Amino acid sequence: MKFHLSATIGLALLCSPSYSARAWTTPATFAVRGGASSSVPSSTSLGATAIEVDTKPIEGMRPGTSGLRKKVEVWQAVDEANKNYVENFIQSLVDTAMDNNEGKPLDTLIVAGDGRYFNNEAIQIIVKVLAGNGVKNIWIPQGGIMSTPAVSAAIRTLEGGKAQGGIVLTASHNPGGPGEDFGIKYNEGYGQPAGEEFTEALYAKSLELKTFKTVEDASDIDLNADVGTTFEITDGSTVTIIDPFDSYMESLKGCFDFDGLKKFCQRDGVSILYDGMHGAGGPFAKKVLVDEIGLPESSLLRSDPRIDFGKCHPDPNLTYAADLVKKMGLKADGSSEESVDFDSIPMLGAANDGDGDRNLIAGAQCFVTPSDSLAMICDNWEAIPHFAKAGGPKGVARSMPSSAALDVVAEARDIPCFSTPTGWKFFGNLMSSKEMFDGTDYTPFLCGEESFGTGSDHIREKDGLWAVLAWMSILMKANENVPEGEPLVSVKDIVKNHWAKYGRHFYCRYDYEAVESDSANEVMDLIRDSFVNGDVSSAESGDIELVGAEEFGYTDPVDGSTTSKQGLILSFKYPSGDTARVIFRLSGTGSAGATIRMYLEKFEKDQSKHDEAAPVALKSLADRALSLVKMTELTGRESPTVIT
Ligand code: VG1
Ligand code: CO
């Protein structure tokens, strides 16, 4: 039997007037289990029939660093060549998951998204494919929106951790809306992002796919139905509307002292500004910061999810969170705007990305780089009950391109420290070493990436709000003995003291976006051929000397799996004897062309030099590296798209 599901839906989407006008249901209308909702959850039987539909394989479905990201029009199958794009991808995913489930149909899956353009339409298509494949329970959050960390929490704990996985509709920090990105991430049974073995198997299946399963004669699910409402799609497959917040709130409450934070936030001089960037994190921030901790609503900026993120780029960094950065008394290079009165600035500023898993942290006139933030959370573990209860983290980790600020603290505090390839999936195994592999227990675990990702083992994803609560906890502890009326210890004080104690790792990243793929590969090949496989002394001479080159590969200490080509590392030496490193890597999250990332890091022990802005302190190193790799010559780019 054949039918043209996505062609019809694709067209309907493009024409639907309600589409662009879709409004977000305000969090207040969320029915909390046993709470606000007045009507009783109902059960509806849709009586649909499972069918199998012929399809053709579509190229290019290899997931990257975290999920598969493409222009939304690709997912919408606007071009005939992409017909059944969503169905094909989900069928390949389900087939892979079933292989890992001894060939049996899956029992329970969560489907949720970050609310971007095409979110709800994709949920309806996916539900049908899952029902066609006999997935018994399909859980969808009320409103269809959940942050990535909340999905991870729900997989782990909802109904005793019954879900075998979660399909998250998001392209994360990439912009959304017509002409922009849409994506799908998959998280497995412990809540962790699918590993490379899974995604490679999925990709191989997508290239051989001949049919997909779905259902016919099923009406759409009402995503705004009351929590607990069920829709029996076929005899064997039922959708249940779940509460988006429950499991996640529980996991955060296990990490932090909510009562203490509530009291702390009532102190004079304590104020917090949170920027949701119109992503999925907003409603969760409202729940945590306003409803639970009692901060005023005015603490939240852009916290209503929008299909196009209010036309912003939902990437919480110095460039794209410009308003917040300004309100925190900072300039775009992270240095402070001295003309603003320090006391008029909020104590803590934070932003989350589209799917709520990234975080930017700033204090008044003080930007905290993600690598520094991670090191400082580690050094202040006593402030965080999740760690304090256990006498500190039993393991910490950072992605390789993140700075070594964490390593220095871990060494001083005698905590095992790992350096992994980019992407949260590599932390998952370490955190679940005992749970999944019966190996060493590294929990409680702390980890992070230079790309504004921080988290712990309370879930298996980076967690934007967790980082905000971690910093609030650090501030609370730092001020516990400060009498009322005395000046409070600020983020800036904490950061400066940390640098004074451990030295400062100056750090920043240059991104060259949408570079032609061939040129990007030429840059990487040049580094590989001339320096890694060649000879560093062949480099044209310069003030800052190139002293080493290597390509990062990783053997997972937990399951022994290996990953190669995870970044090219160039080591440098300044005439003063100071050392520095520059890493080149191609991004695995873009949707067009290639993005070259250049990561710069230089250690400075001398406290008198700590006040310089990072991009300034690293400028000569950047220039030296760019000339060595012939960036402008090979790519035509005179300057990066963004510096973070
Ligand atoms: C980027 C970041 C990486 C992060 C990944 C997913 O990957 O560098 O650290 O884990 O995005 O984050 P890449 O391959 O483009 O460098 V998210 O919030 O976009 O899921
Ligand atoms: Co994200």
XYZ file of C-alpha atoms and ligand atoms in Angstrom:
665
model
C 0.000 0.000 0.000
C 1.294 3.490 -0.796
C 0.388 6.983 0.123
C 2.048 10.331 0.088
C 2.085 11.370 3.665
C 4.833 13.926 3.803
C 3.966 15.491 0.461
C 0.477 16.253 1.699
C 1.605 17.340 5.123
C 4.464 19.366 3.679
C 2.027 21.273 1.510
C -0.483 21.678 4.249
C 2.242 23.178 6.398
C 3.296 25.684 3.848
C -0.269 26.814 3.302
C -1.549 26.620 6.836
C -2.363 30.081 8.156
C -2.252 28.821 11.728
C 1.353 27.819 11.190
C 3.113 31.118 11.438
C 0.553 32.291 13.937
C 1.071 29.373 16.293
C 1.302 30.777 19.756
C 3.073 29.238 22.694
C 0.784 28.081 25.446
C 2.047 30.044 28.403
C 3.576 27.878 31.099
C 0.789 28.867 33.475
C -1.664 26.815 31.434
C 0.408 23.683 31.857
C -1.581 21.195 33.833
C 0.589 19.843 36.586
C -0.347 16.360 37.670
C -3.019 16.624 40.331
C -2.812 20.405 39.969
C -4.367 23.260 38.055
C -6.195 21.419 35.310
C -9.936 21.356 35.857
C -10.949 18.731 33.311
C -10.256 15.044 33.708
C -7.750 13.446 31.331
C -9.643 11.447 28.730
C -8.945 8.413 26.577
C -9.577 8.460 22.865
C -9.314 5.556 20.492
C -8.181 6.579 17.015
C -8.589 3.155 15.465
C -5.844 3.619 12.886
C -4.314 0.892 10.753
C -0.601 0.150 10.522
C 0.743 0.181 6.967
C 4.070 -0.144 5.198
C 4.963 2.426 2.562
C 7.579 2.185 -0.214
C 10.359 4.742 -0.022
C 13.818 5.461 -1.417
C 17.003 5.975 0.578
C 18.022 9.623 0.996
C 21.691 10.610 1.170
C 23.177 12.665 3.977
C 21.439 11.359 7.100
C 24.625 10.878 9.127
C 24.121 12.456 12.573
C 26.933 14.771 13.705
C 28.198 15.883 17.098
C 24.652 15.817 18.457
C 21.850 14.668 16.169
C 21.060 15.328 12.521
C 20.623 18.971 11.509
C 19.338 20.206 8.161
C 17.482 23.176 6.779
C 13.862 22.819 7.840
C 12.748 22.653 4.190
C 14.700 19.408 3.871
C 12.732 17.881 6.747
C 9.530 19.305 5.312
C 10.358 17.537 2.055
C 9.724 20.616 -0.013
C 11.786 19.029 -2.812
C 10.573 15.742 -4.246
C 14.084 14.327 -3.650
C 13.492 14.598 0.094
C 10.083 12.964 0.041
C 9.394 11.212 3.368
C 12.528 12.688 4.953
C 11.246 12.543 8.538
C 9.720 9.098 8.028
C 12.939 7.716 6.534
C 15.086 9.062 9.345
C 12.775 7.843 12.092
C 12.379 4.419 10.476
C 16.188 4.067 10.342
C 16.348 5.169 13.979
C 13.657 2.728 15.114
C 15.267 -0.133 13.179
C 18.591 0.600 14.906
C 16.963 0.848 18.332
C 15.134 -2.430 17.725
C 18.402 -4.145 16.767
C 19.720 -3.031 20.146
C 16.538 -4.372 21.757
C 17.061 -7.965 20.619
C 14.924 -7.262 17.558
C 11.837 -6.631 19.656
C 9.527 -3.604 19.207
C 10.210 -0.805 21.663
C 8.029 -0.480 24.689
C 8.239 3.225 25.571
C 9.680 6.292 23.816
C 9.457 10.016 24.521
C 8.954 12.474 21.664
C 9.498 16.172 22.434
C 11.077 19.228 20.862
C 12.423 22.689 21.561
C 9.383 24.362 19.998
C 11.043 25.589 16.827
C 9.286 25.923 13.457
C 8.004 22.466 12.345
C 8.107 21.097 15.936
C 4.474 20.091 16.247
C 4.081 18.898 12.671
C 7.146 16.672 13.042
C 5.765 15.245 16.307
C 2.570 14.196 14.482
C 4.537 12.490 11.694
C 6.853 10.741 14.158
C 3.997 9.495 16.327
C 2.490 7.802 13.288
C 5.772 6.145 12.321
C 6.314 4.927 15.889
C 2.765 3.563 16.055
C 3.265 1.874 12.673
C 6.313 0.204 14.203
C 4.351 -1.037 17.180
C 5.957 1.173 19.858
C 3.632 0.496 22.754
C 3.808 3.733 24.740
C 4.622 7.089 23.181
C 5.009 9.884 25.700
C 4.622 13.470 24.563
C 4.972 16.477 26.881
C 1.978 18.746 27.108
C 2.523 21.509 24.540
C 5.089 19.375 22.702
C 7.992 21.306 24.230
C 10.711 20.043 26.552
C 14.331 21.061 26.964
C 16.974 18.448 26.103
C 18.023 18.053 29.774
C 14.386 17.569 30.783
C 14.034 14.756 28.246
C 17.159 13.125 29.621
C 15.720 13.326 33.143
C 12.373 11.873 32.058
C 14.051 8.951 30.285
C 15.978 8.200 33.466
C 13.238 8.481 36.040
C 9.681 8.850 34.729
C 7.709 5.773 35.802
C 10.858 4.193 37.143
C 12.931 4.969 34.056
C 10.647 2.965 31.792
C 11.397 4.879 28.570
C 13.929 3.193 26.309
C 14.786 6.447 24.593
C 13.816 9.968 23.669
C 13.525 11.639 20.285
C 14.311 15.342 20.680
C 13.340 17.679 17.866
C 15.951 20.392 17.931
C 18.844 21.915 16.072
C 19.931 23.247 19.464
C 21.748 26.585 19.217
C 21.182 26.868 15.448
C 18.526 29.408 14.404
C 14.981 28.215 13.619
C 12.158 29.336 11.335
C 11.632 29.139 7.579
C 14.995 28.914 5.836
C 16.699 27.990 9.111
C 17.555 24.729 10.855
C 15.602 21.814 12.228
C 17.124 18.696 13.726
C 16.581 15.471 15.588
C 18.658 14.133 18.486
C 18.211 10.675 19.951
C 18.886 9.758 23.568
C 19.102 6.180 24.749
C 17.832 4.334 27.814
C 20.015 5.948 30.470
C 19.200 9.354 29.031
C 22.527 9.673 27.202
C 22.939 10.926 23.617
C 23.217 8.007 21.188
C 26.844 7.036 20.698
C 28.688 6.746 17.409
C 28.009 3.043 17.074
C 24.288 3.797 17.121
C 24.411 6.794 14.800
C 26.649 5.028 12.289
C 24.285 2.040 12.223
C 21.353 4.406 11.739
C 23.164 6.086 8.858
C 23.942 2.753 7.193
C 20.282 1.756 7.448
C 19.126 5.061 5.977
C 21.141 4.290 2.838
C 19.375 0.986 2.318
C 15.872 1.817 3.397
C 13.132 0.474 1.118
C 9.982 0.975 3.172
C 8.827 2.707 6.311
C 5.965 1.880 8.607
C 3.278 4.307 9.628
C -0.485 4.327 10.188
C -3.337 5.502 8.028
C -6.622 7.080 9.003
C -5.270 8.563 12.244
C -6.218 12.084 13.204
C -3.611 14.330 14.846
C -2.911 14.198 18.565
C -4.041 17.196 20.619
C -0.691 18.239 22.084
C -2.382 20.594 24.518
C -4.603 17.932 26.036
C -4.482 17.474 29.809
C -1.602 15.598 31.344
C -2.577 11.937 31.528
C -4.767 12.043 28.409
C -4.262 8.997 26.211
C -4.791 8.464 22.510
C -4.938 4.852 21.454
C -3.633 5.057 17.901
C -3.796 1.358 17.121
C -4.555 -1.630 19.331
C -0.899 -1.890 20.296
C 0.194 1.741 20.421
C -0.901 4.539 22.737
C 0.179 8.160 23.113
C 0.124 9.608 26.635
C 0.462 13.327 27.360
C 3.036 13.730 30.130
C 4.034 16.565 32.414
C 7.197 18.185 30.959
C 8.569 19.317 34.321
C 8.190 16.538 36.901
C 11.270 14.361 36.416
C 13.553 17.271 35.683
C 12.475 19.219 38.753
C 13.082 16.152 40.842
C 16.592 15.747 39.447
C 17.476 19.402 40.129
C 16.075 19.213 43.645
C 18.402 16.295 44.255
C 21.376 18.505 43.360
C 20.641 21.819 45.060
C 19.276 23.349 48.245
C 16.149 25.056 46.906
C 15.049 26.345 50.331
C 18.450 27.870 50.976
C 18.513 29.475 47.542
C 15.059 30.903 48.093
C 16.235 32.619 51.280
C 19.459 33.790 49.666
C 17.536 35.380 46.794
C 15.602 37.495 49.275
C 18.793 39.168 50.487
C 19.407 42.781 49.557
C 21.756 43.012 46.626
C 20.948 39.577 45.227
C 19.388 39.807 41.791
C 19.502 37.514 38.818
C 18.838 37.980 35.133
C 18.086 34.968 32.954
C 17.811 35.082 29.157
C 15.876 32.147 27.663
C 16.589 33.258 24.077
C 12.991 32.195 23.290
C 14.064 28.561 23.525
C 12.769 25.549 25.407
C 14.626 26.471 28.603
C 12.350 29.454 29.350
C 9.350 27.645 30.874
C 11.730 25.525 32.954
C 13.539 28.637 34.186
C 10.191 30.133 35.152
C 9.300 27.009 37.078
C 12.648 26.895 38.896
C 13.646 30.524 39.359
C 10.251 32.193 39.759
C 7.799 29.537 41.004
C 10.210 27.635 43.256
C 12.931 30.083 44.244
C 10.683 33.118 44.295
C 12.593 35.504 42.054
C 10.457 38.213 40.423
C 9.172 37.616 36.870
C 11.348 40.540 35.798
C 14.345 38.228 36.296
C 13.371 36.454 33.070
C 14.147 37.785 29.613
C 12.895 36.148 26.399
C 11.595 33.131 28.287
C 8.576 32.352 26.096
C 9.482 29.771 23.432
C 8.933 30.991 19.894
C 9.088 29.074 16.644
C 11.809 31.380 15.279
C 13.424 32.280 18.635
C 12.185 35.821 18.057
C 14.478 35.835 15.015
C 17.533 35.601 17.243
C 20.371 33.125 17.021
C 19.700 31.080 20.181
C 23.360 30.561 21.004
C 24.240 31.927 24.445
C 27.538 33.655 23.850
C 28.919 37.189 23.981
C 27.759 37.931 20.442
C 24.245 36.489 20.366
C 23.189 37.230 23.960
C 24.089 40.875 23.345
C 21.325 42.451 25.461
C 22.108 40.371 28.510
C 25.816 40.984 28.040
C 25.197 44.729 27.977
C 22.923 44.595 31.023
C 25.723 42.782 32.882
C 28.044 45.738 32.243
C 30.094 43.931 29.624
C 31.372 44.616 26.143
C 31.194 42.114 23.278
C 34.781 41.013 23.877
C 33.944 40.112 27.477
C 35.753 43.072 29.010
C 33.870 45.315 31.419
C 32.023 48.499 30.549
C 33.446 50.653 33.335
C 31.018 53.524 32.774
C 28.154 51.458 34.248
C 27.696 51.619 38.020
C 28.663 48.194 39.398
C 25.968 48.222 42.077
C 23.206 48.765 39.533
C 24.082 45.539 37.679
C 22.466 42.170 38.567
C 24.644 39.883 40.660
C 24.359 36.995 38.203
C 23.386 36.898 34.544
C 22.784 33.737 32.540
C 21.465 32.597 29.181
C 20.431 29.209 27.758
C 20.309 28.024 24.152
C 17.408 26.827 21.987
C 17.067 23.439 23.648
C 18.106 24.594 27.120
C 21.293 22.586 27.448
C 23.899 25.356 27.082
C 24.631 28.174 29.490
C 26.364 31.511 29.552
C 27.409 32.743 32.980
C 28.317 36.326 33.823
C 28.591 38.346 36.992
C 28.420 42.119 37.196
C 31.197 43.317 34.865
C 32.605 39.815 34.700
C 32.159 37.274 31.916
C 33.017 33.755 33.026
C 34.313 31.622 30.156
C 32.715 28.164 30.108
C 36.092 26.506 30.731
C 36.680 28.750 33.750
C 33.135 28.207 34.976
C 33.703 24.456 34.964
C 36.967 24.765 36.887
C 35.373 27.113 39.411
C 32.363 24.860 39.970
C 34.838 22.047 40.573
C 36.872 24.064 43.069
C 33.680 25.124 44.851
C 32.052 21.697 45.027
C 31.368 22.162 48.736
C 28.683 24.696 47.726
C 26.706 22.144 45.725
C 24.841 19.571 47.835
C 24.983 16.921 45.088
C 28.789 16.922 45.394
C 29.069 17.881 49.052
C 26.943 14.906 50.165
C 29.471 12.560 48.564
C 32.605 14.374 49.739
C 33.203 15.846 46.271
C 33.071 14.666 42.670
C 34.569 11.219 42.034
C 35.421 12.167 38.476
C 35.530 15.265 36.288
C 35.929 15.706 32.550
C 36.175 18.291 29.824
C 36.133 18.102 26.055
C 39.656 18.228 24.661
C 39.378 21.720 23.113
C 38.193 23.162 26.459
C 40.917 24.814 28.507
C 43.028 23.007 31.064
C 41.657 25.188 33.880
C 39.716 22.150 35.108
C 42.783 19.902 35.082
C 44.684 22.237 37.376
C 41.897 22.212 39.973
C 41.342 18.456 39.636
C 45.003 17.848 40.275
C 45.093 20.129 43.295
C 41.967 18.494 44.697
C 42.958 14.981 43.761
C 40.024 14.140 41.479
C 40.400 11.881 38.403
C 40.132 14.086 35.310
C 39.387 13.049 31.709
C 39.765 14.797 28.382
C 37.232 13.550 25.800
C 36.325 14.311 22.194
C 33.780 17.064 21.584
C 30.160 16.086 22.253
C 28.280 15.036 25.360
C 27.980 11.410 24.284
C 31.584 10.851 25.363
C 30.841 11.928 28.933
C 27.878 9.537 29.076
C 29.998 6.406 29.351
C 32.134 7.862 32.148
C 29.085 8.900 34.147
C 27.386 5.568 33.579
C 30.520 3.501 34.020
C 29.047 1.692 37.007
C 25.386 1.863 36.027
C 25.809 0.489 32.500
C 29.128 -1.349 32.489
C 29.623 -2.407 36.088
C 32.923 -0.512 36.043
C 34.465 2.184 38.265
C 31.970 4.556 39.848
C 32.824 8.132 38.857
C 29.657 9.620 40.311
C 29.047 12.267 41.402
C 30.552 13.499 38.177
C 31.131 16.998 36.828
C 31.850 17.807 33.199
C 31.754 20.514 30.600
C 32.728 21.894 27.235
C 34.140 25.200 26.085
C 31.002 25.596 23.953
C 28.933 26.717 26.935
C 27.964 23.253 28.127
C 28.164 22.223 31.796
C 26.534 19.452 33.770
C 26.691 16.551 36.149
C 25.514 12.977 36.467
C 22.018 13.998 37.680
C 21.112 13.418 34.011
C 23.155 12.462 30.922
C 23.083 15.791 29.072
C 24.531 19.194 29.557
C 22.103 21.302 31.505
C 21.742 25.060 31.153
C 19.699 25.610 34.300
C 21.905 23.310 36.355
C 24.810 25.661 35.653
C 22.748 28.675 36.738
C 21.799 26.942 39.998
C 25.410 25.866 40.514
C 26.560 29.489 40.330
C 23.729 30.671 42.566
C 24.849 28.035 45.076
C 28.465 29.172 44.854
C 27.385 32.764 45.503
C 25.179 31.671 48.399
C 28.032 29.818 50.075
C 30.531 32.611 49.436
C 28.181 35.009 51.196
C 26.982 32.860 54.073
C 29.134 34.681 56.603
C 28.766 38.155 55.148
C 26.616 40.184 57.572
C 23.512 41.987 56.257
C 24.426 45.423 54.959
C 28.030 44.506 54.125
C 29.073 44.320 50.463
C 28.386 40.874 49.013
C 31.043 38.645 47.497
C 30.544 38.972 43.729
C 31.162 36.675 40.775
C 34.091 38.937 39.917
C 35.628 38.361 43.379
C 35.283 34.599 42.985
C 36.818 34.633 39.506
C 39.744 36.857 40.473
C 40.525 34.827 43.560
C 40.452 31.668 41.488
C 42.912 33.084 38.966
C 45.159 34.332 41.742
C 45.236 30.852 43.236
C 45.521 28.720 40.092
C 46.613 31.098 37.335
C 44.456 32.159 34.406
C 43.870 30.154 31.227
C 43.206 32.838 28.650
C 40.781 31.295 26.211
C 38.726 32.127 23.160
C 37.375 30.574 19.983
C 37.186 31.826 16.392
C 34.481 30.307 14.178
C 34.562 30.458 10.399
C 31.044 29.475 9.389
C 29.706 28.266 6.029
C 33.158 27.812 4.521
C 33.176 25.791 1.329
C 33.748 22.152 2.401
C 36.700 21.587 0.065
C 38.542 24.668 1.348
C 37.907 23.679 4.949
C 39.362 20.240 4.246
C 42.372 21.838 2.593
C 43.096 23.775 5.787
C 42.871 20.599 7.846
C 44.990 18.650 5.350
C 47.642 21.328 5.361
C 47.990 21.124 9.140
C 47.989 17.338 9.041
C 50.476 17.010 6.181
C 52.867 19.831 7.045
C 52.966 19.667 10.830
C 51.415 16.515 12.278
C 52.860 14.078 9.746
C 55.532 16.529 8.603
C 57.921 18.580 10.665
C 57.065 21.530 12.903
C 60.464 23.056 12.269
C 59.427 23.493 8.633
C 56.982 26.209 9.767
C 57.859 29.735 8.681
C 59.612 31.335 11.625
C 57.845 33.799 13.851
C 57.941 35.333 17.316
C 55.749 32.626 18.711
C 57.404 29.337 17.888
C 55.513 26.242 16.741
C 56.915 23.435 18.879
C 54.509 20.522 18.438
C 51.598 19.159 16.430
C 49.339 16.179 16.972
C 45.909 14.863 16.026
C 43.623 13.951 18.900
C 42.219 10.436 19.053
C 40.379 8.847 21.960
C 40.045 5.421 23.451
C 37.060 5.302 25.756
C 38.324 4.135 29.162
C 34.949 2.545 29.921
C 34.042 0.505 26.845
C 37.332 0.598 24.930
C 35.776 2.089 21.779
C 38.031 4.348 19.728
C 37.443 7.617 17.890
C 39.978 9.270 15.610
C 40.486 12.693 13.989
C 38.985 14.694 16.833
C 41.031 17.863 16.415
C 44.458 19.055 15.316
C 46.513 20.459 18.172
C 49.353 22.933 17.577
C 51.625 23.731 20.528
C 53.463 27.039 20.742
C 56.181 28.691 22.782
C 56.487 32.448 23.336
C 59.909 34.137 23.505
C 59.252 34.542 27.265
C 59.061 30.765 27.576
C 55.263 30.830 28.070
C 53.421 28.034 26.313
C 50.124 28.096 24.420
C 48.065 25.878 22.171
C 45.757 26.306 19.206
C 43.336 23.614 18.050
C 41.598 23.312 14.698
C 38.437 21.257 14.304
C 35.580 21.011 11.867
C 32.153 21.415 13.410
C 29.721 18.514 13.346
C 26.563 20.533 13.943
C 26.298 22.796 10.908
C 23.708 22.343 8.182
C 25.464 23.962 5.218
C 29.116 23.915 4.094
C 31.705 23.560 6.829
C 32.507 25.491 9.983
C 36.157 25.698 11.011
C 36.682 26.238 14.719
C 39.974 27.583 16.030
C 40.401 27.250 19.805
C 43.077 29.425 21.475
C 44.497 28.921 24.940
C 47.365 30.450 26.871
C 48.200 29.973 30.532
C 49.245 32.994 32.611
C 50.424 32.597 36.180
C 51.308 36.278 36.685
C 48.381 37.922 38.476
C 49.318 41.396 37.269
C 48.461 40.282 33.738
C 45.086 38.708 34.504
C 42.908 41.713 33.729
C 43.359 41.796 29.977
C 40.383 40.776 27.763
C 40.954 37.280 26.365
C 40.616 38.142 22.652
C 43.203 40.885 23.142
C 45.600 38.686 25.088
C 45.312 35.990 22.411
C 45.405 38.167 19.299
C 49.051 37.622 18.376
C 48.707 33.870 18.916
C 45.628 33.853 16.669
C 47.400 35.795 13.933
C 50.380 33.482 14.076
C 48.233 30.332 13.811
C 46.048 31.736 11.032
C 49.054 32.569 8.937
C 50.609 29.125 9.490
C 47.460 27.346 8.302
C 46.951 29.793 5.413
C 43.385 30.517 6.484
C 42.807 33.541 4.275
C 44.617 32.068 1.294
C 42.676 28.799 1.374
C 39.236 29.971 2.460
C 39.137 33.579 1.309
C 38.117 34.606 4.832
C 39.777 37.724 6.224
C 38.107 37.407 9.622
C 36.021 34.915 11.605
C 32.216 34.907 11.581
C 32.169 35.078 15.349
C 34.628 35.158 18.249
C 33.423 33.705 21.525
C 29.111 21.956 19.047
C 30.021 22.179 20.233
C 30.059 20.933 21.092
C 28.627 20.564 21.520
C 27.762 20.414 20.294
C 26.322 20.144 20.631
O 29.621 20.915 18.253
O 31.311 22.527 19.801
O 30.883 21.182 22.198
O 28.627 19.372 22.245
O 27.817 21.599 19.511
O 25.769 21.171 21.404
P 30.479 21.175 16.933
O 30.714 19.824 16.345
O 29.660 22.086 16.066
O 31.723 21.866 17.373
V 24.149 21.597 21.187
O 23.708 22.614 22.469
O 24.238 22.299 19.693
O 23.410 20.172 21.217
Co 21.792 22.851 22.785
